[in-house]
PDB file of C-alpha atoms in Angstrom:
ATOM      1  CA  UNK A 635     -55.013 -56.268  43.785  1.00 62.00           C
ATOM      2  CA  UNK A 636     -56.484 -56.441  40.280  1.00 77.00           C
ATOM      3  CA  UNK A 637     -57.682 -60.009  39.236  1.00 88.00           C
ATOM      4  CA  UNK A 638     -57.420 -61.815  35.769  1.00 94.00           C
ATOM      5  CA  UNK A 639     -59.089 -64.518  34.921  1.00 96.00           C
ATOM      6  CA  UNK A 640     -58.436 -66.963  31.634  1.00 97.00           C
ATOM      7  CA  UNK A 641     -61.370 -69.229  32.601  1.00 94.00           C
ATOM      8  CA  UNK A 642     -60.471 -72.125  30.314  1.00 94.00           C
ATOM      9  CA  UNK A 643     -56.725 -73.693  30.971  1.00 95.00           C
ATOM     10  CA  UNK A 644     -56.520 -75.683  27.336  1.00 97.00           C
ATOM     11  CA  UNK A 645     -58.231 -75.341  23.717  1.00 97.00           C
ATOM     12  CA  UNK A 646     -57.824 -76.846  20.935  1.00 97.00           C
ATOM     13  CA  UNK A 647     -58.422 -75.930  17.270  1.00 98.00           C
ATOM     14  CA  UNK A 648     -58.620 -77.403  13.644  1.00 98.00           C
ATOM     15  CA  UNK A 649     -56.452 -75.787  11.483  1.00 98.00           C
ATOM     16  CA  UNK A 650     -58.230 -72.905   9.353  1.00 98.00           C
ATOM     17  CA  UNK A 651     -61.129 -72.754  12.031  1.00 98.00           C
ATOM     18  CA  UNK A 652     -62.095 -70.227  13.929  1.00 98.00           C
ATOM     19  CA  UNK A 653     -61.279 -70.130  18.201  1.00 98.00           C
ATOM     20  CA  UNK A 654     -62.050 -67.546  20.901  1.00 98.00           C
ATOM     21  CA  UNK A 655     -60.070 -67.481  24.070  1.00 98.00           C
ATOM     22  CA  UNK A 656     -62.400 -65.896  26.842  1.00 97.00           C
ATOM     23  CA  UNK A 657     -60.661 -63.486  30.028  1.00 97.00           C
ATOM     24  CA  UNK A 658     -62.133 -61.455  32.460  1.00 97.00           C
ATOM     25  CA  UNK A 659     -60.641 -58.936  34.940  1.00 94.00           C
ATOM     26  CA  UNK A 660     -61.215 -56.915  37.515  1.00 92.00           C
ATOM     27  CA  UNK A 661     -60.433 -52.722  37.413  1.00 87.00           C
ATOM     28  CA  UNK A 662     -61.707 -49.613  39.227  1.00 85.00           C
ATOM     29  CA  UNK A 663     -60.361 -47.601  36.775  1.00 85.00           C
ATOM     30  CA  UNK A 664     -61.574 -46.076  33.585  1.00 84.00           C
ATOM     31  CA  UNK A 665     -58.890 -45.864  31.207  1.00 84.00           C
ATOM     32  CA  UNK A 666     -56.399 -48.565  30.952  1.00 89.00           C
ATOM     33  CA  UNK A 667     -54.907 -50.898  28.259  1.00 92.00           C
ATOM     34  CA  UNK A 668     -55.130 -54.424  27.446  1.00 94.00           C
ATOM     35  CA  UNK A 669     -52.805 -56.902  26.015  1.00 96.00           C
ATOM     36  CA  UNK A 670     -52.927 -60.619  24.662  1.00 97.00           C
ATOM     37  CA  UNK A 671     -49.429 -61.810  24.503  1.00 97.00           C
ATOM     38  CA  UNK A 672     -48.562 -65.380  23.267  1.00 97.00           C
ATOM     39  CA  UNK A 673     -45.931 -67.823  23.994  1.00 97.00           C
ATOM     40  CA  UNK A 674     -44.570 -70.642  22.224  1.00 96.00           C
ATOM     41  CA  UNK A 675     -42.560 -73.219  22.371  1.00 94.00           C
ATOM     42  CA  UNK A 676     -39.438 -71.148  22.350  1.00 94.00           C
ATOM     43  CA  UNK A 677     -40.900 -69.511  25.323  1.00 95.00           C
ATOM     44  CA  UNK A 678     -39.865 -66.102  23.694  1.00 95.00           C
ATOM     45  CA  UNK A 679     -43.276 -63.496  24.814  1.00 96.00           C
ATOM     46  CA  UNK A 680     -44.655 -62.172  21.845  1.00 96.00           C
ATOM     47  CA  UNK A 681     -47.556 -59.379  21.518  1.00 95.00           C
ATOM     48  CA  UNK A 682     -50.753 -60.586  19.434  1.00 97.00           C
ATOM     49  CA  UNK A 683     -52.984 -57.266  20.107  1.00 96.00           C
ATOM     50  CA  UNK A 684     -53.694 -54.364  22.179  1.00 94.00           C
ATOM     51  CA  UNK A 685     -56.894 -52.337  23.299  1.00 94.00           C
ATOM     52  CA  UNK A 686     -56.850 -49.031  24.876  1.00 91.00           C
ATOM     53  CA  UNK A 687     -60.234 -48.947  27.319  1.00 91.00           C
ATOM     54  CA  UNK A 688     -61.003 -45.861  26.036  1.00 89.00           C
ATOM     55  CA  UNK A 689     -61.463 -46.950  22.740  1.00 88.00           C
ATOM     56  CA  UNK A 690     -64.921 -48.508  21.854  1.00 85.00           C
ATOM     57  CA  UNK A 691     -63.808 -50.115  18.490  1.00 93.00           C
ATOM     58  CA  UNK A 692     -62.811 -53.445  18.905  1.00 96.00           C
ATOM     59  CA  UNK A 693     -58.808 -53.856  17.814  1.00 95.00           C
ATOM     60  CA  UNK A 694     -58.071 -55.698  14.793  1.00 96.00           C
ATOM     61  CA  UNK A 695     -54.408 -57.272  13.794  1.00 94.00           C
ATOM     62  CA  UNK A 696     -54.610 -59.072  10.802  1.00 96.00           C
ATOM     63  CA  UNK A 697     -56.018 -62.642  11.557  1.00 98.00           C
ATOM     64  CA  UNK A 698     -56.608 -61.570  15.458  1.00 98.00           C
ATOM     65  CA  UNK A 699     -59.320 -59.407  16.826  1.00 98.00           C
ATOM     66  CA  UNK A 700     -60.861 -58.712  20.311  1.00 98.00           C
ATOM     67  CA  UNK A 701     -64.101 -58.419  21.794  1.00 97.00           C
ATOM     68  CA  UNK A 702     -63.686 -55.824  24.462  1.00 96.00           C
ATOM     69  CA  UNK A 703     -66.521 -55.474  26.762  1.00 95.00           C
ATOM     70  CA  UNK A 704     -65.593 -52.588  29.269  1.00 93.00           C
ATOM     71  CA  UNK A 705     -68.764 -52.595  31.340  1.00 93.00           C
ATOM     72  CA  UNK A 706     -68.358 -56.597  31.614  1.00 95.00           C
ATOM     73  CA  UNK A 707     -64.622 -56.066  32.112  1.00 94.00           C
ATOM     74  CA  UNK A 708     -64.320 -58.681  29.297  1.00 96.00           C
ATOM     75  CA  UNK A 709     -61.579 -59.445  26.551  1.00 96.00           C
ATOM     76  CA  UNK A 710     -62.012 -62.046  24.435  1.00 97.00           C
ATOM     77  CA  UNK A 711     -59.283 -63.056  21.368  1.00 98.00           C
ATOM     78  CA  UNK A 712     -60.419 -64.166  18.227  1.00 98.00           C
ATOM     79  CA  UNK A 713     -58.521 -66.478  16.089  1.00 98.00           C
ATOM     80  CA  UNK A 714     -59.755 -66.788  12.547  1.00 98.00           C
ATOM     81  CA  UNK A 715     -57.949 -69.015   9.812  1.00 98.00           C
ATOM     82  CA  UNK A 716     -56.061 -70.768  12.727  1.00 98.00           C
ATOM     83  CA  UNK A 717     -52.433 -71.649  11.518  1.00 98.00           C
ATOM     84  CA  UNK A 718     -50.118 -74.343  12.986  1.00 97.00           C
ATOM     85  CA  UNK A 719     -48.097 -71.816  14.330  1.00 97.00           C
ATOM     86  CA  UNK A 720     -50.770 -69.911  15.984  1.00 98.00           C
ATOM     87  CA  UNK A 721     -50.236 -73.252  19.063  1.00 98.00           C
ATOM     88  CA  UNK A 722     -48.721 -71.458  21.761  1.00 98.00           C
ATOM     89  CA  UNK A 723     -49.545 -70.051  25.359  1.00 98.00           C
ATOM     90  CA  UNK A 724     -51.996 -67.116  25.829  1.00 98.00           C
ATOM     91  CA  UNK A 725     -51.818 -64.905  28.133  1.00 97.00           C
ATOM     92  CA  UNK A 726     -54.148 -61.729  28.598  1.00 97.00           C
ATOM     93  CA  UNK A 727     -52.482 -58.784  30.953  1.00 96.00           C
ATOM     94  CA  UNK A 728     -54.648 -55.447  31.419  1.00 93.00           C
ATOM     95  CA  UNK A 729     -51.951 -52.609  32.710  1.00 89.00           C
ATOM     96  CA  UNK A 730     -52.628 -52.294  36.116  1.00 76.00           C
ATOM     97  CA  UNK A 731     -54.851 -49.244  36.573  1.00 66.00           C
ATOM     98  CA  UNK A 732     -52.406 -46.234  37.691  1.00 68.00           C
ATOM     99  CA  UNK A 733     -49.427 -48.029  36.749  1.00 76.00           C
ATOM    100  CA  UNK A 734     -46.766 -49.483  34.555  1.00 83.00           C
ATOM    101  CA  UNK A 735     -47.095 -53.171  35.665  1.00 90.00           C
ATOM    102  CA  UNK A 736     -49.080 -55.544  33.470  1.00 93.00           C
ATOM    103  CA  UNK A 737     -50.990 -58.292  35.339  1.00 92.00           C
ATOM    104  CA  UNK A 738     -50.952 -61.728  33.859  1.00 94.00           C
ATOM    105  CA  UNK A 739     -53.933 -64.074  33.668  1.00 93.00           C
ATOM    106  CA  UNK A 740     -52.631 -68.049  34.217  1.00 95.00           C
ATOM    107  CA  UNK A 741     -52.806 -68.554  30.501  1.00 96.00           C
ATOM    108  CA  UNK A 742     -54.615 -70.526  28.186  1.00 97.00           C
ATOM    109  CA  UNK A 743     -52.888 -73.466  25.863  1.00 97.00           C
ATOM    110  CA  UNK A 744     -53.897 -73.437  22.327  1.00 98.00           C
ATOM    111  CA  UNK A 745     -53.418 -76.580  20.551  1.00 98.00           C
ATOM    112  CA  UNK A 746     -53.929 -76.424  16.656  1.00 98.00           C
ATOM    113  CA  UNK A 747     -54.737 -79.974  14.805  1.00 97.00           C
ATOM    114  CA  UNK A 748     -53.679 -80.126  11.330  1.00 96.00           C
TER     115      UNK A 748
ATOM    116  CA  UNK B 679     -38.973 -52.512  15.314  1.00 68.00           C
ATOM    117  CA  UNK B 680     -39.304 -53.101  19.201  1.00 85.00           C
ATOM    118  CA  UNK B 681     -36.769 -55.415  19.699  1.00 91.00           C
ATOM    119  CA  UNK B 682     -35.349 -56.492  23.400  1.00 95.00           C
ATOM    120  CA  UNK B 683     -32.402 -58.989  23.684  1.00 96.00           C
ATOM    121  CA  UNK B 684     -31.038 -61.021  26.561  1.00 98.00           C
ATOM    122  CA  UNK B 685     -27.803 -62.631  27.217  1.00 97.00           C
ATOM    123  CA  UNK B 686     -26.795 -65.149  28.201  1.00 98.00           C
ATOM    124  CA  UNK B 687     -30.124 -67.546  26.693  1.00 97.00           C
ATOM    125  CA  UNK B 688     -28.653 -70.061  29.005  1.00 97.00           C
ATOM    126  CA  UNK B 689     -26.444 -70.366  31.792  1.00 97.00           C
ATOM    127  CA  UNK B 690     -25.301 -73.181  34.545  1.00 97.00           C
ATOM    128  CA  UNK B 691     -23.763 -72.148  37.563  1.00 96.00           C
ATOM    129  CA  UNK B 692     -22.012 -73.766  40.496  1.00 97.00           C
ATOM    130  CA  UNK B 693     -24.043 -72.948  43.959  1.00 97.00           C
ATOM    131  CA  UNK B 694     -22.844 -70.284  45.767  1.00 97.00           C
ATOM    132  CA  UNK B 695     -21.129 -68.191  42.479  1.00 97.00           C
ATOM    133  CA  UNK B 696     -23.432 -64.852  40.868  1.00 97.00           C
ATOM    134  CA  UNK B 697     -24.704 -64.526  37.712  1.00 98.00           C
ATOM    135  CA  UNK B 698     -25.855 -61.569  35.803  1.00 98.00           C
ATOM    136  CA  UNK B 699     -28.421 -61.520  32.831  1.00 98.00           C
ATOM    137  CA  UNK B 700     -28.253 -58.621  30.623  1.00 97.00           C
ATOM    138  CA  UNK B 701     -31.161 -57.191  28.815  1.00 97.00           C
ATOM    139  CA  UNK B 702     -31.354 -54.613  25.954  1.00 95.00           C
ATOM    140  CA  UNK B 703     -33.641 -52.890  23.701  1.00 93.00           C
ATOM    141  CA  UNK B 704     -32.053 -52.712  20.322  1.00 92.00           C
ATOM    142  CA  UNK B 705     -33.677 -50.140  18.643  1.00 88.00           C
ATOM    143  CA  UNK B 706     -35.828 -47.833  20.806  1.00 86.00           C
ATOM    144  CA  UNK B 707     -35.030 -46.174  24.072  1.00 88.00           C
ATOM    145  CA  UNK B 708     -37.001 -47.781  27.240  1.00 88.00           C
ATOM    146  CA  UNK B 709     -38.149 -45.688  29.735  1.00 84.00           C
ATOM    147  CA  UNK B 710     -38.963 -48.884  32.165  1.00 91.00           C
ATOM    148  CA  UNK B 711     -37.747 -51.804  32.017  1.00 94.00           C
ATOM    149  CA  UNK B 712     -39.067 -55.155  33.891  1.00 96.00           C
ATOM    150  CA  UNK B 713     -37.247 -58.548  35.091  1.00 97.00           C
ATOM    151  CA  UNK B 714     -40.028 -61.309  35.493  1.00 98.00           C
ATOM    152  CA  UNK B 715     -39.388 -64.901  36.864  1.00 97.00           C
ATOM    153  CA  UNK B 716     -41.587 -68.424  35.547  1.00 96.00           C
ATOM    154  CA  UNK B 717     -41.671 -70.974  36.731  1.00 92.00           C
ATOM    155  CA  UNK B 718     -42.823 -74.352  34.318  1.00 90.00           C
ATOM    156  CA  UNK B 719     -46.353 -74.220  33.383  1.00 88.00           C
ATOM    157  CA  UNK B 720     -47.079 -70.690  35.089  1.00 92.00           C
ATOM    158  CA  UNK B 721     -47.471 -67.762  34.822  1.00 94.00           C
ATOM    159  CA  UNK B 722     -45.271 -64.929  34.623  1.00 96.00           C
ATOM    160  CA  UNK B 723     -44.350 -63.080  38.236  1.00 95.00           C
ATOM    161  CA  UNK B 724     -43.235 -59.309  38.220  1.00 96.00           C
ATOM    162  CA  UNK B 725     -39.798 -59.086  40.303  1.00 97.00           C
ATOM    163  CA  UNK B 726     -39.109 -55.876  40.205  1.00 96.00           C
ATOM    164  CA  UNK B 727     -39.370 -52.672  38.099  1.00 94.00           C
ATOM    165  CA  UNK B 728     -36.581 -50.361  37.014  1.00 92.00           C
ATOM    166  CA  UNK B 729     -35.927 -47.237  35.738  1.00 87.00           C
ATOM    167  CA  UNK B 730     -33.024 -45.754  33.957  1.00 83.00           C
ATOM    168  CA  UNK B 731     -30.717 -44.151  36.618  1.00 81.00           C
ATOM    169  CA  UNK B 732     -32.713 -44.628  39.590  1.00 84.00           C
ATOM    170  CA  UNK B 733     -33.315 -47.680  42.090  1.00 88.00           C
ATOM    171  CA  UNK B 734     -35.147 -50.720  40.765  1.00 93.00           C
ATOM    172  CA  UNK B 735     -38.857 -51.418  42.759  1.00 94.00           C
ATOM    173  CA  UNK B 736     -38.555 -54.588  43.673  1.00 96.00           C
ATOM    174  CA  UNK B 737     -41.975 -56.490  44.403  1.00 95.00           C
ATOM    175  CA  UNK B 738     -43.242 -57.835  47.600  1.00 95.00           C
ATOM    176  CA  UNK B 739     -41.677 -60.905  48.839  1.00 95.00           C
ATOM    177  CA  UNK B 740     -38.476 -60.709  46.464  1.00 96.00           C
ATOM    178  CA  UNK B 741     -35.058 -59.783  47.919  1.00 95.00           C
ATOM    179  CA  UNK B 742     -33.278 -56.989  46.451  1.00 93.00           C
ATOM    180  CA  UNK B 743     -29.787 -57.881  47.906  1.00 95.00           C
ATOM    181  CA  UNK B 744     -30.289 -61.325  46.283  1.00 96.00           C
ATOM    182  CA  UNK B 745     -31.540 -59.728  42.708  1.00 97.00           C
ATOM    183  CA  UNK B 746     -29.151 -56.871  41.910  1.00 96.00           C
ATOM    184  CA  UNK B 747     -30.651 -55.036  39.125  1.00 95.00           C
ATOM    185  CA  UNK B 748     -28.522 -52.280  37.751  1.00 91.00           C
ATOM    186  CA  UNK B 749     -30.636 -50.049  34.676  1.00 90.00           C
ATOM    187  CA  UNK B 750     -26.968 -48.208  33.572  1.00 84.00           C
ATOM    188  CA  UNK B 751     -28.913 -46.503  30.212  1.00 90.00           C
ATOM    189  CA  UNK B 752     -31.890 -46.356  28.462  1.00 89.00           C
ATOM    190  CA  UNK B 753     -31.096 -49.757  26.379  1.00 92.00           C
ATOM    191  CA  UNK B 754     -28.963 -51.608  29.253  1.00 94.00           C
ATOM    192  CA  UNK B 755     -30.607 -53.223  32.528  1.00 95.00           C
ATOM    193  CA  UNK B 756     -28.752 -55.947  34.419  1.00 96.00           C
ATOM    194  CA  UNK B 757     -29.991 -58.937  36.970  1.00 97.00           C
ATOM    195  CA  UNK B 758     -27.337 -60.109  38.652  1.00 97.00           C
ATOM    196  CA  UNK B 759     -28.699 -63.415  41.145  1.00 98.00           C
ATOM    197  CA  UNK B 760     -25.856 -63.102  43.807  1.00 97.00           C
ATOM    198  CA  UNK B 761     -24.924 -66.395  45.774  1.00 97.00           C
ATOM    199  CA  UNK B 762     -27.299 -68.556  43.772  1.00 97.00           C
ATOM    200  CA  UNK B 763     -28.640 -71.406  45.090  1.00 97.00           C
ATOM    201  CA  UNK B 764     -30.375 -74.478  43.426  1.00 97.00           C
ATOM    202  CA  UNK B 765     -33.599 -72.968  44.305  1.00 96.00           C
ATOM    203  CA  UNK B 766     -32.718 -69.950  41.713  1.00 97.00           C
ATOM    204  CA  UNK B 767     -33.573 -72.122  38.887  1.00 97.00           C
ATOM    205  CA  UNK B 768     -35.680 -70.818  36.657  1.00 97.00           C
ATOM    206  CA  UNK B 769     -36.332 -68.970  33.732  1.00 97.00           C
ATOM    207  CA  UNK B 770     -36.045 -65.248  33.623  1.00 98.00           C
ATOM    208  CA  UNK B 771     -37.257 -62.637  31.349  1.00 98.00           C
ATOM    209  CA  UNK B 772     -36.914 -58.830  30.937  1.00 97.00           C
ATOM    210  CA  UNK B 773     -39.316 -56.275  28.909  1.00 96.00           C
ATOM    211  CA  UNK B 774     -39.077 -52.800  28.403  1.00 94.00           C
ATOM    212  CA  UNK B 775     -41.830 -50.246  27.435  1.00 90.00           C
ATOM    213  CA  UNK B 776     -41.152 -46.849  25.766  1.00 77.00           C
ATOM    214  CA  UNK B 777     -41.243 -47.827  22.356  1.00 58.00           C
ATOM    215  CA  UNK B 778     -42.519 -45.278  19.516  1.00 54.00           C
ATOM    216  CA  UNK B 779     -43.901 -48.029  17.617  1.00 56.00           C
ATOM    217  CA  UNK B 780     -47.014 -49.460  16.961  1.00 54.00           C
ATOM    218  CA  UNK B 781     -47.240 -50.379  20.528  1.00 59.00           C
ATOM    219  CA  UNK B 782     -47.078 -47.047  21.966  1.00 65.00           C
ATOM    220  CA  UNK B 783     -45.275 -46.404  25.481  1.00 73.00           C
ATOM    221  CA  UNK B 784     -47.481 -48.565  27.325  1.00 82.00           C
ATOM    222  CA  UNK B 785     -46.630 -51.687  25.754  1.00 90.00           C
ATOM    223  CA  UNK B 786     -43.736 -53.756  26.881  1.00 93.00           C
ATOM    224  CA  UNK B 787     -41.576 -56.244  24.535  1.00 94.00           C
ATOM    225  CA  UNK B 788     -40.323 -59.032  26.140  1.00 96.00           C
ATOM    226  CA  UNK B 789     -36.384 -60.478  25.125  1.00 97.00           C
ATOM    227  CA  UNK B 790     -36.334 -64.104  24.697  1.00 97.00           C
ATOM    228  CA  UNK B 791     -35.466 -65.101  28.385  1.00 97.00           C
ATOM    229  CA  UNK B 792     -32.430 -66.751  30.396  1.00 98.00           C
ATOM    230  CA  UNK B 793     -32.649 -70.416  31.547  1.00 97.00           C
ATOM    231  CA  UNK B 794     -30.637 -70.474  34.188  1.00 98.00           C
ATOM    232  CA  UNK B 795     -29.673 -74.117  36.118  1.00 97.00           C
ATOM    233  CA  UNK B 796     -27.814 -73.851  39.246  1.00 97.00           C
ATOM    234  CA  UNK B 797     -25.892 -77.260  40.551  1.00 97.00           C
TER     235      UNK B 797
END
């Protein structure tokens, strides 16, 4: 089964600083898609940003950018400016190789100081 | 656009009585939708996956007869929890995928989840 790992449980953050939330996976295949989702408080799942494997620029949305590393099956999130309302649970899912199901790391909680 | 509601947000049931959850995407047709179960503090875990018309896949370990799942239309999918039992607390959320938008088909928008509490 494929394997996601979101190394560091808890991070926090000074407002308007930048943080970088680290996950690793495991994959045999060679196209796929990756996903950081968030969740906060409300619990509602949210999608922060998306990388398709067979893309080799890194994706970019707004404030949030990756650094996808597909030989060492690596996809970091970058937070620049952090905002209050960026606190929240993050969770990194690759699409399972061959099939609709995403696969969820444990998550990472962000904690933003004002 | 990309928008996936649920209903009920919360519920509390007496043991032994069913509930169903409903869960629809607003404005775009889903091809597949998902039911997912967390726990506090964890992760989310895949029940089962279903496709309009046709028989949910329900994942290992999860028991189908206990977690109805009906997927009537492109926009409608239903979990019903039959008999629950204090042990189906929890907090359950649906996602579909099929969207047009930004996201493309592979990415799946989540509704905002069901609490449910069962006495």
């Amino acid at each position: 089964a494929q394997t996601v790992t979101q190394s560091q449980p808890e991070m926090s953050v000074q407002e308007a600083e930048t943080v970088t939330l680290s996950c690793t996976y495991d994959t045999s295949e060679s196209d796929y898609y990756l996903f950081w989702y968030k969740q906060p408080p409300s619990r509602q799942m949210i999608l922060v940003i998306r990388q398709e494997a067979y893309k080799q620029q890194n994706a970019t949305e707004n404030r949030f950018s990756v650094n996808f590393q597909k030989a060492a099956k690596s996809f970091s999130l970058k937070i620049s400016d952090s905002q209050l309302g960026d606190a929240a649970m993050y969770f990194c899912a690759p699409l399972q190789g061959g099939s609709e199901k995403l696969v969820f790391g444990k998550g990472m909680k962000l904690t933003v100081n004002p | 656009g990309a928008v996936v509601s649920q209903h009920p947000s919360r519920v509390i049931c007496k043991s032994g009585t069913s509930v169903k959850i409903e869960c629809r995407s607003l404005d775009f047709q889903a091809t597949t939708m998902f039911w997912y179960r967390q726990f506090p503090k964890q992760s989310l875990m895949l029940m089962a996956t279903s496709n309009e018309g046709s028989k949910a896949t329900y994942e290992q370990g999860v028991e189908k007869d206990k977690f109805l799942i009906n997927h009537a239309s492109l926009t409608l999918s239903t979990l019903t929890v039959t008999s629950a039992h204090p042990e189906d607390s929890s907090f359950y959320i649906c996602s579909a995928r099929g969207s047009p938008g930004r996201g493309g088909e592979e990415t799946q928008y989540f509704g905002p989840g069901t609490r449910l509490l069962v006495l």
